[in-house]
Short mmCIF file of C-alpha atoms in Angstrom, two decimals:
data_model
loop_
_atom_site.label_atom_id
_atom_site.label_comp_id
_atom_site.label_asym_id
_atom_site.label_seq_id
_atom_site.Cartn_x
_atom_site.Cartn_y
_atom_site.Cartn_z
CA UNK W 18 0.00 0.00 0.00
CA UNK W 19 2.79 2.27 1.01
CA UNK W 20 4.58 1.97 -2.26
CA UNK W 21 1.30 2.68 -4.61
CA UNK W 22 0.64 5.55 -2.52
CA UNK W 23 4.14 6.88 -3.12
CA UNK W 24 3.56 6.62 -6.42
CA UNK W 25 0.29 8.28 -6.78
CA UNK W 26 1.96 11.29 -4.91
CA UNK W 27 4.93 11.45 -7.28
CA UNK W 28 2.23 11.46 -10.38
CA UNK W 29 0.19 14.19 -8.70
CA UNK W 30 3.27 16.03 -8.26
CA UNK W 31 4.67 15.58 -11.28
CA UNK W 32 1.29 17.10 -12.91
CA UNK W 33 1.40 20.11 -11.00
CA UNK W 34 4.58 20.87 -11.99
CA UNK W 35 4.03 19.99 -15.70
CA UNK W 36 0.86 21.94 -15.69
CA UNK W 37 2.47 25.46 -14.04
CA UNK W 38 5.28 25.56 -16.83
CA UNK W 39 5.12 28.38 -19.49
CA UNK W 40 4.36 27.90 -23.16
CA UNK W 41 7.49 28.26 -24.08
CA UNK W 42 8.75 25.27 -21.81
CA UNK W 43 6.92 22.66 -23.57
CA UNK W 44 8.55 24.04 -27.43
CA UNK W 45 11.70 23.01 -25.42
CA UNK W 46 10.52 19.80 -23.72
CA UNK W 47 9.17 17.48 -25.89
CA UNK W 48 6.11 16.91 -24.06
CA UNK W 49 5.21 13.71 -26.04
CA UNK W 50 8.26 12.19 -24.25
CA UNK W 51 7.00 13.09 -21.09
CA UNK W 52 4.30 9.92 -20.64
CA UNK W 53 7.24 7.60 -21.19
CA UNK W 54 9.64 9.30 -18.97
CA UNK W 55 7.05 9.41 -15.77
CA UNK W 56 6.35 6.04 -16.56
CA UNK W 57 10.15 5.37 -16.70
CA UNK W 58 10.39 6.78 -13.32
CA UNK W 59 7.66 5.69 -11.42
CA UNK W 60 8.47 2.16 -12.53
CA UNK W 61 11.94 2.28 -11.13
CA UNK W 62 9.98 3.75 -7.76
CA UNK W 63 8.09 0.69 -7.92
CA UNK W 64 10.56 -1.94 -7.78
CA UNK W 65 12.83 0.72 -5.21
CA UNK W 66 10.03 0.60 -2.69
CA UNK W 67 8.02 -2.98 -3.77
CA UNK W 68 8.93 -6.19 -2.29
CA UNK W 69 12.33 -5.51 -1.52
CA UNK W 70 11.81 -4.77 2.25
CA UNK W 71 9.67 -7.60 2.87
CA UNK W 72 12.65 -9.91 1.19
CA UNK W 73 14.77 -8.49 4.04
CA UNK W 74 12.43 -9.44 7.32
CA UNK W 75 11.71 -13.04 5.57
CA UNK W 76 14.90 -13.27 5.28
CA UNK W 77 16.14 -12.71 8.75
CA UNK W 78 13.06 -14.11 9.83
CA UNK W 79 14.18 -17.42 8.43
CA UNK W 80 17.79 -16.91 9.99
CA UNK W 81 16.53 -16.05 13.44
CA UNK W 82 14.08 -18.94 13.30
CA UNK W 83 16.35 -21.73 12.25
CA UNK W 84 19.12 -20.71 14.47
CA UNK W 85 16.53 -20.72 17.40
CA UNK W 86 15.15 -24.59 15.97
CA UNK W 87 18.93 -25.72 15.78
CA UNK W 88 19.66 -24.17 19.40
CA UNK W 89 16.79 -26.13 20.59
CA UNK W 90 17.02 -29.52 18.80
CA UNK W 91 20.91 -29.39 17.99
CA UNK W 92 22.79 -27.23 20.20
CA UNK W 93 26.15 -28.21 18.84
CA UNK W 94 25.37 -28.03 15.21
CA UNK W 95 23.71 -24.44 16.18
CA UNK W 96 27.30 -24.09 17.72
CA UNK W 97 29.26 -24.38 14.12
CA UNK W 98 26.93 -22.62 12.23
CA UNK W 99 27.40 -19.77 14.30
CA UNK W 100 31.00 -20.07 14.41
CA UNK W 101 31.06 -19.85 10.63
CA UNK W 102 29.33 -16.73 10.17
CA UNK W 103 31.81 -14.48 10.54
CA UNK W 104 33.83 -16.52 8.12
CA UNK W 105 31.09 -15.64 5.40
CA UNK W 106 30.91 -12.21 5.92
CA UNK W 107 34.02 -11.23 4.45
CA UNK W 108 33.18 -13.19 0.78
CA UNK W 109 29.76 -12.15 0.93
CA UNK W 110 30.98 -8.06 1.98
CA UNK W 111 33.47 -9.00 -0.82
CA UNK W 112 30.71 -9.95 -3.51
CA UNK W 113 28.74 -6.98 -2.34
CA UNK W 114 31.16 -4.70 -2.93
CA UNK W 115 32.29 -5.88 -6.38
CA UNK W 116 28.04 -5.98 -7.43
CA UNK W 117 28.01 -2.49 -6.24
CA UNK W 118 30.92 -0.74 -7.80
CA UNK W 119 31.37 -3.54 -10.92
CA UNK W 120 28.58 -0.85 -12.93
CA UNK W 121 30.56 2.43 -12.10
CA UNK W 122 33.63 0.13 -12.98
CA UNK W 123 32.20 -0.55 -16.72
CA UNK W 124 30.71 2.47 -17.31
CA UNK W 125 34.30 4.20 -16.73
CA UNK W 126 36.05 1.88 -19.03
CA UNK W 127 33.50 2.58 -21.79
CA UNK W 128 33.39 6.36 -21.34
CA UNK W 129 37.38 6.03 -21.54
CA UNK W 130 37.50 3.77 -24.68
#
């Protein structure tokens, strides 16, 4: 709900602001553009503020749950897991930072070649 609500503000907005521009704006503008670009946007609004969160709590959700089933049924096995985890956060920080900065990374080498 939060994220269609968002959206409807940034379209309202977005109107407004179209609406109070000069005559002379919109020889400039391209106005037939202007559908496809809002819908551009809002789209990438969409998937910023959709499911994305709610991926997060399952996910921890699931962590927090399992670790609490092992602790109860397997103490020992709960144990090594947790003992490993700070052995997987340096790959996965690793991987995270490569995914982050591998787009800036191409987009340098293409604007340089």
């Amino acid at each position: 709900y939060t994220c269609q609500a968002q959206v409807a503000r940034y379209k309202r907005a977005f109107l407004k602001a179209v609406l109070r521009q000069d005559v002379a704006w919109y020889e400039s503008a391209r106005p037939e553009e202007l559908s496809a670009r809002i819908a551009d946007g809002m789209a990438k609004v969409e998937k910023g503020l959709g499911g994305s969160v709610f991926v997060l709590f399952e996910g921890v959700g699931y962590g927090v749950g399992g670790l609490v089933v092992g602790l109860i049924y397997q103490p020992a096995v709960a144990g090594i897991t947790l003992a490993t985890v700070p052995l997987l956060i340096l790959p996965a920080s690793a991987l995270m930072y490569v995914l982050q900065n591998g787009s800036k990374m191409v987009s340098r080498a293409y604007a340089t070649a």
